Short mmCIF file of C-alpha atoms and ligand atoms in Angstrom, two decimals:
data_model
loop_
_atom_site.label_atom_id
_atom_site.label_comp_id
_atom_site.label_asym_id
_atom_site.label_seq_id
_atom_site.Cartn_x
_atom_site.Cartn_y
_atom_site.Cartn_z
CA UNK A 1 15.68 118.78 94.71
CA UNK A 2 15.49 122.22 96.31
CA UNK A 3 17.88 124.77 94.85
CA UNK A 4 19.89 125.14 98.10
CA UNK A 5 20.17 121.37 98.44
CA UNK A 6 21.37 121.14 94.88
CA UNK A 7 24.02 123.81 95.45
CA UNK A 8 25.17 122.12 98.66
CA UNK A 9 25.33 118.75 97.00
CA UNK A 10 27.18 120.18 93.98
CA UNK A 11 29.63 121.85 96.32
CA UNK A 12 30.05 118.63 98.27
CA UNK A 13 30.70 116.51 95.23
CA UNK A 14 33.10 119.15 93.87
CA UNK A 15 34.93 119.06 97.19
CA UNK A 16 34.86 115.27 97.17
CA UNK A 17 36.11 115.23 93.63
CA UNK A 18 38.84 117.68 94.59
CA UNK A 19 39.77 115.65 97.68
CA UNK A 20 39.79 112.37 95.79
CA UNK A 21 41.82 113.96 92.98
CA UNK A 22 44.36 115.10 95.56
CA UNK A 23 44.37 111.65 97.17
CA UNK A 24 44.77 110.01 93.81
CA UNK A 25 47.61 112.35 93.02
CA UNK A 26 49.27 111.59 96.38
CA UNK A 27 48.73 107.88 95.83
CA UNK A 28 50.22 108.17 92.36
CA UNK A 29 53.20 110.05 93.78
CA UNK A 30 53.70 107.32 96.35
CA UNK A 31 53.58 104.48 93.88
CA UNK A 32 55.21 106.21 90.91
CA UNK A 33 58.73 105.06 90.34
CA UNK A 34 61.29 107.64 91.34
CA UNK A 35 62.44 109.70 88.45
CA UNK A 36 65.18 108.07 86.46
CA UNK A 37 67.94 110.53 85.84
CA UNK A 38 69.92 110.00 82.66
CA UNK A 39 72.22 107.02 82.79
CA UNK A 40 75.48 107.96 84.48
CA UNK A 41 78.93 107.23 83.22
CA UNK A 42 82.51 108.50 83.45
CA UNK A 43 82.41 112.02 84.99
CA UNK A 44 79.05 111.13 86.52
CA UNK A 45 80.92 108.53 88.57
CA UNK A 46 83.43 111.01 89.96
CA UNK A 47 82.96 110.82 93.74
CA UNK A 48 81.50 113.68 95.74
CA UNK A 49 84.06 113.58 98.53
CA UNK A 50 86.75 111.00 97.80
CA UNK A 51 90.06 111.80 96.15
CA UNK A 52 90.48 111.01 92.45
CA UNK A 53 93.19 112.05 89.97
CA UNK A 54 92.28 115.05 87.85
CA UNK A 55 92.65 112.85 84.82
CA UNK A 56 93.97 109.44 83.83
CA UNK A 57 95.38 106.67 85.95
CA UNK A 58 96.06 106.43 89.71
CA UNK A 59 97.02 103.53 92.00
CA UNK A 60 98.81 103.40 95.40
CA UNK A 61 99.03 106.38 97.76
CA UNK A 62 102.71 107.33 98.25
CA UNK A 63 104.93 109.58 100.33
CA UNK A 64 102.27 111.04 102.60
CA UNK A 65 103.56 113.55 105.14
CA UNK A 66 102.18 116.41 107.21
CA UNK A 67 103.93 119.75 107.67
CA UNK A 68 102.80 123.17 108.90
CA UNK A 69 99.06 122.56 108.65
CA UNK A 70 99.17 120.78 105.28
CA UNK A 71 98.66 117.10 104.52
CA UNK A 72 100.49 115.90 101.43
CA UNK A 73 99.35 112.95 99.36
CA UNK A 74 101.40 111.59 96.47
CA UNK A 75 100.18 108.73 94.35
CA UNK A 76 101.17 106.30 91.61
CA UNK A 77 100.10 108.10 88.46
CA UNK A 78 100.26 107.62 84.72
CA UNK A 79 99.44 111.07 83.34
CA UNK A 80 99.26 109.97 79.69
CA UNK A 81 96.76 107.16 79.87
CA UNK A 82 93.81 105.70 81.72
CA UNK A 83 95.43 102.36 82.49
CA UNK A 84 98.64 101.53 84.37
CA UNK A 85 101.74 102.81 82.55
CA UNK A 86 105.14 104.42 83.23
CA UNK A 87 104.75 105.58 86.81
CA UNK A 88 105.09 109.13 88.12
CA UNK A 89 104.23 110.54 91.54
CA UNK A 90 101.10 112.69 91.32
CA UNK A 91 100.61 115.17 94.16
CA UNK A 92 97.73 116.72 96.09
CA UNK A 93 97.50 118.77 99.29
CA UNK A 94 94.82 119.27 101.90
CA UNK A 95 94.20 121.04 105.19
CA UNK A 96 92.06 118.19 106.50
CA UNK A 97 92.58 114.98 104.41
CA UNK A 98 89.06 115.41 102.98
CA UNK A 99 89.15 118.31 100.53
CA UNK A 100 92.15 117.97 98.22
CA UNK A 101 93.83 120.40 95.86
CA UNK A 102 95.66 119.01 92.84
CA UNK A 103 99.32 119.96 92.55
CA UNK A 104 101.81 119.55 89.68
CA UNK A 105 103.37 116.12 89.21
CA UNK A 106 106.13 115.69 91.81
CA UNK A 107 108.39 112.99 90.34
CA UNK A 108 108.94 111.96 86.71
CA UNK A 109 110.65 108.78 85.52
CA UNK A 110 114.38 109.20 84.75
CA UNK A 111 117.36 107.17 83.48
CA UNK A 112 117.01 104.74 86.42
CA UNK A 113 113.39 103.89 85.65
CA UNK A 114 109.75 104.56 86.50
CA UNK A 115 108.94 105.97 89.94
CA UNK A 116 107.19 103.19 91.86
CA UNK A 117 105.72 103.35 95.37
CA UNK A 118 107.56 104.74 98.37
CA UNK A 119 107.40 107.12 101.29
CA UNK A 120 108.55 110.55 102.44
CA UNK A 121 109.74 111.78 105.83
CA UNK A 122 110.15 115.21 107.36
CA UNK A 123 113.85 115.15 108.27
CA UNK A 124 113.52 117.68 111.13
CA UNK A 125 117.07 117.24 112.44
CA UNK A 126 118.60 117.28 108.96
CA UNK A 127 120.09 113.82 109.53
CA UNK A 128 120.49 113.59 105.76
CA UNK A 129 122.48 116.80 105.54
CA UNK A 130 120.33 117.68 102.53
CA UNK A 131 118.69 120.67 104.29
CA UNK A 132 119.58 124.26 103.55
CA UNK A 133 119.64 127.14 106.04
CA UNK A 134 116.25 127.34 107.70
CA UNK A 135 114.71 124.72 105.43
CA UNK A 136 113.74 121.30 106.72
CA UNK A 137 114.38 118.71 104.02
CA UNK A 138 111.56 116.38 103.07
CA UNK A 139 113.19 113.14 101.95
CA UNK A 140 111.38 110.72 99.68
CA UNK A 141 112.52 107.14 99.15
CA UNK A 142 110.88 105.24 96.33
CA UNK A 143 111.48 102.33 94.00
CA UNK A 144 113.02 102.74 90.57
CA UNK A 145 111.55 100.21 88.17
CA UNK A 146 113.75 99.75 85.14
CA UNK A 147 111.40 98.48 82.43
CA UNK A 148 114.30 97.75 80.04
CA UNK A 149 115.96 95.50 82.61
CA UNK A 150 112.68 93.71 83.19
CA UNK A 151 112.24 93.14 79.44
CA UNK A 152 115.72 91.67 79.24
CA UNK A 153 114.68 89.10 81.84
CA UNK A 154 117.06 90.40 84.52
CA UNK A 155 116.27 90.11 88.23
CA UNK A 156 117.85 93.37 89.38
CA UNK A 157 115.55 95.91 87.70
CA UNK A 158 114.14 97.38 90.94
CA UNK A 159 116.34 99.64 93.09
CA UNK A 160 115.65 102.33 95.71
CA UNK A 161 116.01 106.00 94.83
CA UNK A 162 115.98 109.21 96.87
CA UNK A 163 114.64 112.69 96.12
CA UNK A 164 114.36 115.66 98.46
CA UNK A 165 112.40 118.85 98.67
CA UNK A 166 113.48 122.12 100.30
CA UNK A 167 110.17 123.90 99.70
CA UNK A 168 107.81 121.73 101.76
CA UNK A 169 107.11 119.22 98.99
CA UNK A 170 106.45 121.61 96.09
CA UNK A 171 109.52 120.75 94.02
CA UNK A 172 111.92 117.84 94.26
CA UNK A 173 115.59 117.23 93.51
CA UNK A 174 116.72 113.71 92.67
CA UNK A 175 119.77 112.65 94.69
CA UNK A 176 122.95 112.53 92.59
CA UNK A 177 124.08 109.20 94.02
CA UNK A 178 120.91 107.31 93.04
CA UNK A 179 120.09 104.53 93.50
CA UNK A 180 120.76 104.54 97.25
CA UNK A 181 120.04 100.80 97.53
CA UNK A 182 121.13 98.56 94.68
CA UNK A 183 119.32 95.37 93.87
CA UNK A 184 120.83 92.27 95.53
CA UNK A 185 119.33 89.99 92.85
CA UNK A 186 115.70 89.93 94.05
CA UNK A 187 113.00 90.27 91.38
CA UNK A 188 110.37 91.97 93.55
CA UNK A 189 112.28 94.45 95.66
CA UNK A 190 110.22 97.52 96.28
CA UNK A 191 108.00 100.05 98.06
CA UNK A 192 110.30 101.51 100.78
CA UNK A 193 108.45 102.88 103.80
CA UNK A 194 110.64 104.79 106.22
CA UNK A 195 109.98 105.22 109.96
CA UNK A 196 111.94 107.01 112.69
CA UNK A 197 112.98 104.61 115.48
CA UNK A 198 113.32 107.15 118.32
CA UNK A 199 114.62 104.62 120.86
CA UNK A 200 117.71 103.91 118.77
CA UNK A 201 117.94 107.21 116.90
CA UNK A 202 117.84 105.50 113.53
CA UNK A 203 115.71 105.36 110.43
CA UNK A 204 114.15 102.01 109.56
CA UNK A 205 113.16 101.18 106.01
CA UNK A 206 110.78 98.32 105.28
CA UNK A 207 110.80 96.90 101.77
CA UNK A 208 108.64 94.17 100.29
CA UNK A 209 109.93 91.27 98.28
CA UNK A 210 108.06 88.37 96.75
CA UNK A 211 106.95 86.84 100.05
CA UNK A 212 108.74 88.76 102.78
CA UNK A 213 109.30 92.15 104.35
CA UNK A 214 112.94 93.28 104.57
CA UNK A 215 114.26 95.77 107.14
CA UNK A 216 117.13 98.17 106.53
CA UNK A 217 118.46 100.80 108.94
CA UNK A 218 120.25 104.12 108.43
CA UNK A 219 121.45 107.16 110.36
CA UNK A 220 121.19 109.55 107.42
CA UNK A 221 118.51 108.24 105.01
CA UNK A 222 121.20 107.77 102.36
CA UNK A 223 123.42 104.89 103.53
CA UNK A 224 121.35 101.82 104.35
CA UNK A 225 122.31 98.53 106.01
CA UNK A 226 120.25 95.37 105.66
CA UNK A 227 119.20 94.09 109.08
CA UNK A 228 116.60 91.30 108.84
CA UNK A 229 113.61 89.81 107.09
CA UNK A 230 110.16 88.72 108.20
CA UNK A 231 107.26 86.74 106.85
CA UNK A 232 108.15 83.15 106.05
CA UNK A 233 105.29 80.88 107.12
CA UNK A 234 103.34 83.73 108.71
CA UNK A 235 100.23 85.41 107.38
CA UNK A 236 98.65 85.22 103.95
CA UNK A 237 100.95 84.25 101.07
CA UNK A 238 98.69 83.85 98.07
CA UNK A 239 100.64 86.43 96.09
CA UNK A 240 103.40 89.05 96.11
CA UNK A 241 103.94 91.13 99.25
CA UNK A 242 103.93 94.85 98.42
CA UNK A 243 103.69 98.26 100.11
CA UNK A 244 104.66 97.60 103.74
CA UNK A 245 104.51 100.02 106.67
CA UNK A 246 106.23 99.54 110.03
CA UNK A 247 104.97 101.83 112.77
CA UNK A 248 104.86 102.15 116.50
CA UNK A 249 101.45 102.52 118.09
CA UNK A 250 100.18 103.17 121.60
CA UNK A 251 97.77 100.57 122.91
CA UNK A 252 94.54 102.47 123.63
CA UNK A 253 93.92 103.21 127.28
CA UNK A 254 97.40 102.04 128.40
CA UNK A 255 100.97 103.31 128.29
CA UNK A 256 102.05 100.20 126.38
CA UNK A 257 103.47 100.53 122.85
CA UNK A 258 103.62 97.94 120.11
CA UNK A 259 105.11 97.80 116.65
CA UNK A 260 102.70 97.09 113.83
CA UNK A 261 103.70 95.84 110.40
CA UNK A 262 101.13 96.61 107.72
CA UNK A 263 101.72 94.41 104.68
CA UNK A 264 99.70 94.42 101.47
CA UNK A 265 99.67 91.46 99.12
CA UNK A 266 98.37 90.72 95.66
CA UNK A 267 96.70 88.37 94.95
CA UNK A 268 95.72 86.35 98.03
CA UNK A 269 93.54 88.77 99.99
CA UNK A 270 90.69 87.57 102.23
CA UNK A 271 88.15 87.93 99.40
CA UNK A 272 90.60 87.44 96.53
CA UNK A 273 92.90 89.78 94.66
CA UNK A 274 94.54 92.67 96.48
CA UNK A 275 94.32 93.29 100.23
CA UNK A 276 96.18 94.48 103.30
CA UNK A 277 97.03 92.33 106.32
CA UNK A 278 98.88 93.42 109.45
CA UNK A 279 101.01 91.88 112.20
CA UNK A 280 101.45 93.13 115.77
CA UNK A 281 104.66 92.56 117.70
CA UNK A 282 107.90 94.23 118.71
CA UNK A 283 110.83 95.61 116.79
CA UNK A 284 114.21 95.49 118.55
CA UNK A 285 115.99 97.84 116.18
CA UNK A 286 116.92 95.04 113.81
CA UNK A 287 114.24 92.36 113.82
CA UNK A 288 110.43 92.28 113.97
CA UNK A 289 109.09 89.75 116.50
CA UNK A 290 105.39 88.98 116.07
CA UNK A 291 103.21 88.23 119.10
CA UNK A 292 103.17 84.51 119.77
CA UNK A 293 99.51 84.09 118.78
CA UNK A 294 100.31 85.65 115.39
CA UNK A 295 103.03 83.06 114.82
CA UNK A 296 100.59 80.19 115.34
CA UNK A 297 97.97 81.46 112.90
CA UNK A 298 99.71 80.71 109.59
CA UNK A 299 97.37 81.05 106.64
CA UNK A 300 94.36 81.28 109.00
CA UNK A 301 95.53 84.79 109.77
CA UNK A 302 92.48 87.09 109.91
CA UNK A 303 94.17 90.36 110.70
CA UNK A 304 93.19 92.60 107.80
CA UNK A 305 93.02 96.38 107.79
CA UNK A 306 89.93 96.03 105.61
CA UNK A 307 88.12 92.88 104.47
CA UNK A 308 86.40 94.47 101.45
CA UNK A 309 87.80 94.06 97.95
CA UNK A 310 88.78 97.69 97.53
CA UNK A 311 91.35 98.98 99.96
CA UNK A 312 94.88 98.27 98.79
CA UNK A 313 98.44 99.50 99.33
CA UNK A 314 97.39 101.79 102.16
CA UNK A 315 100.05 103.27 104.44
CA UNK A 316 100.24 105.96 107.14
CA UNK A 317 101.20 109.65 107.18
CA UNK A 318 104.64 110.65 108.36
CA UNK A 319 104.79 113.39 111.03
CA UNK A 320 101.01 113.34 111.63
CA UNK A 321 99.96 115.88 114.27
CA UNK A 322 98.71 115.09 117.79
CA UNK A 323 100.14 111.57 117.81
CA UNK A 324 97.44 110.38 115.43
CA UNK A 325 97.98 107.40 113.13
CA UNK A 326 96.41 108.42 109.81
CA UNK A 327 95.95 106.05 106.90
CA UNK A 328 94.66 106.15 103.34
CA UNK A 329 94.37 103.33 100.78
CA UNK A 330 93.75 102.92 97.08
CA UNK A 331 90.09 101.97 96.66
CA UNK A 332 90.52 99.34 93.95
CA UNK A 333 91.85 95.87 93.29
CA UNK A 334 94.34 94.67 90.68
CA UNK A 335 91.76 92.08 89.57
CA UNK A 336 89.86 94.80 87.69
CA UNK A 337 91.43 98.23 88.41
CA UNK A 338 92.41 98.79 84.76
CA UNK A 339 88.91 98.16 83.39
CA UNK A 340 86.49 99.84 85.81
CA UNK A 341 83.93 101.79 83.77
CA UNK A 342 85.38 105.29 83.83
CA UNK A 343 87.44 106.67 80.96
CA UNK A 344 88.85 110.14 81.55
CA UNK A 345 90.01 109.31 85.10
CA UNK A 346 90.49 106.03 86.87
CA UNK A 347 90.58 105.06 90.56
CA UNK A 348 89.63 106.58 93.89
CA UNK A 349 91.28 106.70 97.32
CA UNK A 350 89.51 105.46 100.44
CA UNK A 351 88.37 108.03 102.94
CA UNK A 352 91.32 108.88 105.22
CA UNK A 353 91.11 106.87 108.42
CA UNK A 354 92.46 107.10 111.92
CA UNK A 355 93.94 103.82 113.17
CA UNK A 356 94.02 102.78 116.82
CA UNK A 357 95.46 99.69 118.47
CA UNK A 358 93.26 97.85 120.97
CA UNK A 359 94.13 94.93 123.21
CA UNK A 360 91.55 92.33 124.21
CA UNK A 361 92.48 89.11 126.06
CA UNK A 362 96.08 89.41 124.93
CA UNK A 363 95.16 89.91 121.28
CA UNK A 364 95.97 93.25 119.63
CA UNK A 365 93.83 94.55 116.81
CA UNK A 366 93.73 97.66 114.71
CA UNK A 367 90.42 99.50 114.61
CA UNK A 368 89.84 102.18 111.99
CA UNK A 369 87.39 105.03 111.83
CA UNK A 370 86.88 107.72 109.19
CA UNK A 371 88.80 110.87 110.13
CA UNK A 372 86.63 113.12 112.27
CA UNK A 373 87.43 116.03 109.87
CA UNK A 374 84.59 114.70 107.66
CA UNK A 375 82.08 116.25 110.07
CA UNK A 376 83.19 119.75 108.94
CA UNK A 377 81.35 119.11 105.70
CA UNK A 378 77.92 118.10 107.04
CA UNK A 379 75.23 120.22 105.36
CA UNK A 380 72.13 118.32 106.43
CA UNK A 381 71.33 115.90 109.27
CA UNK A 382 68.41 113.56 109.72
CA UNK A 383 67.71 111.75 112.96
CA UNK A 384 65.15 108.98 112.53
CA UNK A 385 65.66 107.52 115.99
CA UNK A 386 64.22 104.03 116.49
CA UNK A 387 62.77 102.36 113.39
CA UNK A 388 61.00 99.04 112.91
CA UNK A 389 62.70 97.32 109.97
CA UNK A 390 60.46 94.95 108.04
CA UNK A 391 60.82 93.42 104.61
CA UNK A 392 61.14 96.38 102.28
CA UNK A 393 61.03 99.18 104.85
CA UNK A 394 62.57 102.31 103.37
CA UNK A 395 64.88 103.45 106.13
CA UNK A 396 66.13 106.47 104.20
CA UNK A 397 65.53 107.82 100.73
CA UNK A 398 66.61 110.72 98.54
CA UNK A 399 63.48 112.49 99.79
CA UNK A 400 65.33 112.72 103.13
CA UNK A 401 68.81 113.47 101.80
CA UNK A 402 71.32 112.39 99.19
CA UNK A 403 72.44 108.77 99.39
CA UNK A 404 75.60 109.50 97.40
CA UNK A 405 77.36 111.87 99.76
CA UNK A 406 76.35 110.58 103.11
CA UNK A 407 77.33 109.06 106.42
CA UNK A 408 74.70 106.76 107.93
CA UNK A 409 74.90 105.47 111.50
CA UNK A 410 72.67 103.07 113.38
CA UNK A 411 72.69 100.42 116.08
CA UNK A 412 71.01 97.09 116.62
CA UNK A 413 70.70 96.04 120.26
CA UNK A 414 70.09 92.46 121.41
CA UNK A 415 71.05 90.69 118.23
CA UNK A 416 68.66 87.91 117.19
CA UNK A 417 69.65 84.83 115.27
CA UNK A 418 68.78 86.34 111.91
CA UNK A 419 70.39 87.79 108.81
CA UNK A 420 70.32 91.61 109.00
CA UNK A 421 70.18 92.50 105.34
CA UNK A 422 70.15 95.95 103.78
CA UNK A 423 69.86 97.19 100.25
CA UNK A 424 70.71 100.35 98.36
CA UNK A 425 68.59 100.62 95.28
CA UNK A 426 67.42 102.89 92.47
CA UNK A 427 64.34 103.10 90.22
CA UNK A 428 65.88 100.95 87.50
CA UNK A 429 66.51 98.09 89.90
CA UNK A 430 70.25 98.26 90.49
CA UNK A 431 70.91 97.17 94.04
CA UNK A 432 73.84 96.77 96.37
CA UNK A 433 73.20 94.29 99.18
CA UNK A 434 75.12 94.20 102.44
CA UNK A 435 74.56 93.18 106.01
CA UNK A 436 75.35 90.98 108.96
CA UNK A 437 74.41 87.31 109.12
CA UNK A 438 74.38 86.72 112.87
CA UNK A 439 74.05 82.89 112.76
CA UNK A 440 77.22 82.82 110.63
CA UNK A 441 78.86 85.72 112.55
CA UNK A 442 79.64 87.16 109.16
CA UNK A 443 79.39 90.54 107.46
CA UNK A 444 78.95 90.64 103.70
CA UNK A 445 78.62 92.79 100.58
CA UNK A 446 77.02 91.51 97.39
CA UNK A 447 77.44 93.81 94.40
CA UNK A 448 76.33 91.30 91.74
CA UNK A 449 73.25 93.42 90.86
CA UNK A 450 74.74 96.81 91.60
CA UNK A 451 74.73 98.09 87.99
CA UNK A 452 77.71 97.77 85.65
CA UNK A 453 79.49 94.60 86.73
CA UNK A 454 80.36 92.79 83.52
CA UNK A 455 83.59 94.68 82.78
CA UNK A 456 85.38 91.98 84.80
CA UNK A 457 84.50 88.42 85.74
CA UNK A 458 86.04 88.85 89.17
CA UNK A 459 84.26 92.08 90.08
CA UNK A 460 81.08 90.51 91.42
CA UNK A 461 81.52 86.77 91.03
CA UNK A 462 80.75 86.15 94.70
CA UNK A 463 79.76 88.19 97.75
CA UNK A 464 82.64 89.39 99.92
CA UNK A 465 82.54 88.27 103.53
CA UNK A 466 84.25 89.26 106.78
CA UNK A 467 84.30 87.51 110.14
CA UNK A 468 82.73 89.34 113.07
CA UNK A 469 85.47 89.80 115.64
CA UNK A 470 83.44 91.51 118.36
CA UNK A 471 81.35 89.20 120.54
CA UNK A 472 79.07 91.97 121.79
CA UNK A 473 75.33 91.42 121.61
CA UNK A 474 74.98 94.90 120.22
CA UNK A 475 76.04 95.98 116.73
CA UNK A 476 77.10 99.46 115.68
CA UNK A 477 77.22 100.31 112.02
CA UNK A 478 78.68 103.34 110.29
CA UNK A 479 78.37 103.64 106.52
CA UNK A 480 80.24 106.07 104.28
CA UNK A 481 78.47 106.38 100.96
CA UNK A 482 79.69 108.14 97.86
CA UNK A 483 78.44 107.79 94.27
CA UNK A 484 80.50 104.68 93.61
CA UNK A 485 81.70 103.41 96.97
CA UNK A 486 80.58 102.04 100.30
CA UNK A 487 82.87 101.90 103.35
CA UNK A 488 81.35 99.89 106.18
CA UNK A 489 82.69 100.31 109.72
CA UNK A 490 81.23 97.65 112.01
CA UNK A 491 81.64 97.51 115.80
CA UNK A 492 83.35 100.92 115.96
CA UNK A 493 85.76 100.01 113.17
CA UNK A 494 86.77 96.56 114.45
CA UNK A 495 85.71 95.05 111.12
CA UNK A 496 85.85 97.22 108.00
CA UNK A 497 84.72 96.50 104.44
CA UNK A 498 85.23 98.91 101.55
CA UNK A 499 83.95 98.30 98.03
CA UNK A 500 83.28 100.20 94.84
CA UNK A 501 80.27 99.83 92.50
CA UNK A 502 78.92 101.44 89.33
CA UNK A 503 75.11 101.79 89.30
CA UNK A 504 73.51 103.05 86.08
CA UNK A 505 71.67 105.63 88.20
CA UNK A 506 72.57 106.89 91.65
CA UNK A 507 71.05 104.94 94.54
CA UNK A 508 67.81 106.42 95.84
CA UNK A 509 66.63 104.23 98.71
CA UNK A 510 68.19 102.46 101.66
CA UNK A 511 65.93 99.55 102.62
CA UNK A 512 65.85 96.60 105.00
CA UNK A 513 65.20 93.06 103.78
CA UNK A 514 64.05 90.50 106.32
CA UNK A 515 61.40 87.91 107.04
CA UNK A 516 61.63 88.71 110.76
CA UNK A 517 61.11 92.36 111.63
CA UNK A 518 63.83 93.88 113.79
CA UNK A 519 64.46 97.15 115.59
CA UNK A 520 67.05 99.67 114.54
CA UNK A 521 68.10 102.30 117.08
CA UNK A 522 69.55 105.76 116.59
CA UNK A 523 69.27 105.83 112.82
CA UNK A 524 71.04 109.01 111.76
CA UNK A 525 72.28 110.31 108.45
CA UNK A 526 74.51 113.24 107.58
CA UNK A 527 74.79 114.65 104.10
CA UNK A 528 78.20 116.01 103.15
CA UNK A 529 79.24 118.65 100.66
CA UNK A 530 82.80 119.73 99.99
C1 FRU B 1 101.14 97.99 94.34
C2 FRU B 1 102.26 98.14 93.34
C3 FRU B 1 103.57 98.41 94.05
C4 FRU B 1 104.36 99.13 93.00
C5 FRU B 1 103.31 99.96 92.33
C6 FRU B 1 103.55 100.17 90.86
O1 FRU B 1 99.90 98.27 93.84
O2 FRU B 1 102.35 97.01 92.52
O3 FRU B 1 104.20 97.25 94.54
O4 FRU B 1 105.38 99.91 93.54
O5 FRU B 1 102.09 99.28 92.51
O6 FRU B 1 102.65 101.09 90.34
#
């Protein structure tokens, strides 16, 4: 071989070697499992952008009100332990219902009992007479739970108490004449939610008892008169009714107004355990009259604020600005809330949601969407446009953006008779499955392989399902993903499913699973950072 030829050929093979080394490296990168970060637990599970207590136990949201640019959130809290215990009201404030600041505990148990769930109102006209010069009183009504009385086997251990604040919710004074409503001999008698009935210039309090909602009215928030009850033979009754909310809502796109009664119950929810149903109708100042179609539904009732297993005891903000109806729930379920695998803190709130009331063929339904304030926190956006989804297509991965602090949106036009299945997964094989089975007209979430599931038999014993209410041939999906939760908003929030999960590593890929490829349109993802 001539010298030049030899040099050329050596150079060529070196280049080839270099190229093939690079290819091999690329190939290896492609096929190598994604790096496994150390197994996560406890603090590692603390959400990126959902509210959690600083430490120890939390359940229901309580007493939410808005005043002078600040949203207040109180919550059932046991500050001395990581399971349910003697209840206090924890407190947090926010400018936008997304980023929360912890505040000192607002209400401590006293001689009347623990401080159970309740509500707070901004008493702008000082109807209570509790205001001081220039200071609007905030009046909280809550349930006293007398644990001693309960132990003694009495029926009258729950009463309603009042506390007020003259410094916009910072500090609270318990009313001297507590309790303001004594127990009439009903075992479950709790969770007062107070609403202003402008038409009749009166306050209306809704309480929950074992299987009913009770309405009381008052002119001054202190003296209450029983007016009526609602619930027998209507709606789901698999358990105890708790945490009601009666509110007036405008029907979207009309000047019509309706009264809506939100009513949680436990157990007996659509997918078992705790859940929140609602009824639409009218309130005449004394009695709630459901729409006639609601009356005929009985146990077949499928009016749920959220069909997932983890949105309980949610209620709306008092005095919300711009006529908005703003809601937040506790993202857990009494079936397993006390044993979810975190230790130093326990429980998360849902993302705050805006509720709207829509009418279609004489049927009124609540639709919910995540509050638009979330968009303030977008730090990265990906627009993948139209994507062909085949079996195992990676639609998004952590190479694009985080999948633990993210909002994903996409659409499917011209629905085919197939099961649209999606999967969130990580390198160690944990996976959360969810989707829409069009032949069954059913949405679902299956968390049976999502990581830590064996802390409770009920946590993942069967997939959760939700009926599709929309009949459109076009599906819109919005997904809110945090480290340990998924909130699915289908058909612009007509059907919602929220669930928690505990993967051993964070999820790294969002994939499609199907034996019939389908088209996804407008696939977009936004990464959030508070
Ligand atoms: C609902 C509930 C309420 C009660 C509170 C006690 O989750 O049981 O009825 O007031 O929790 O923490």
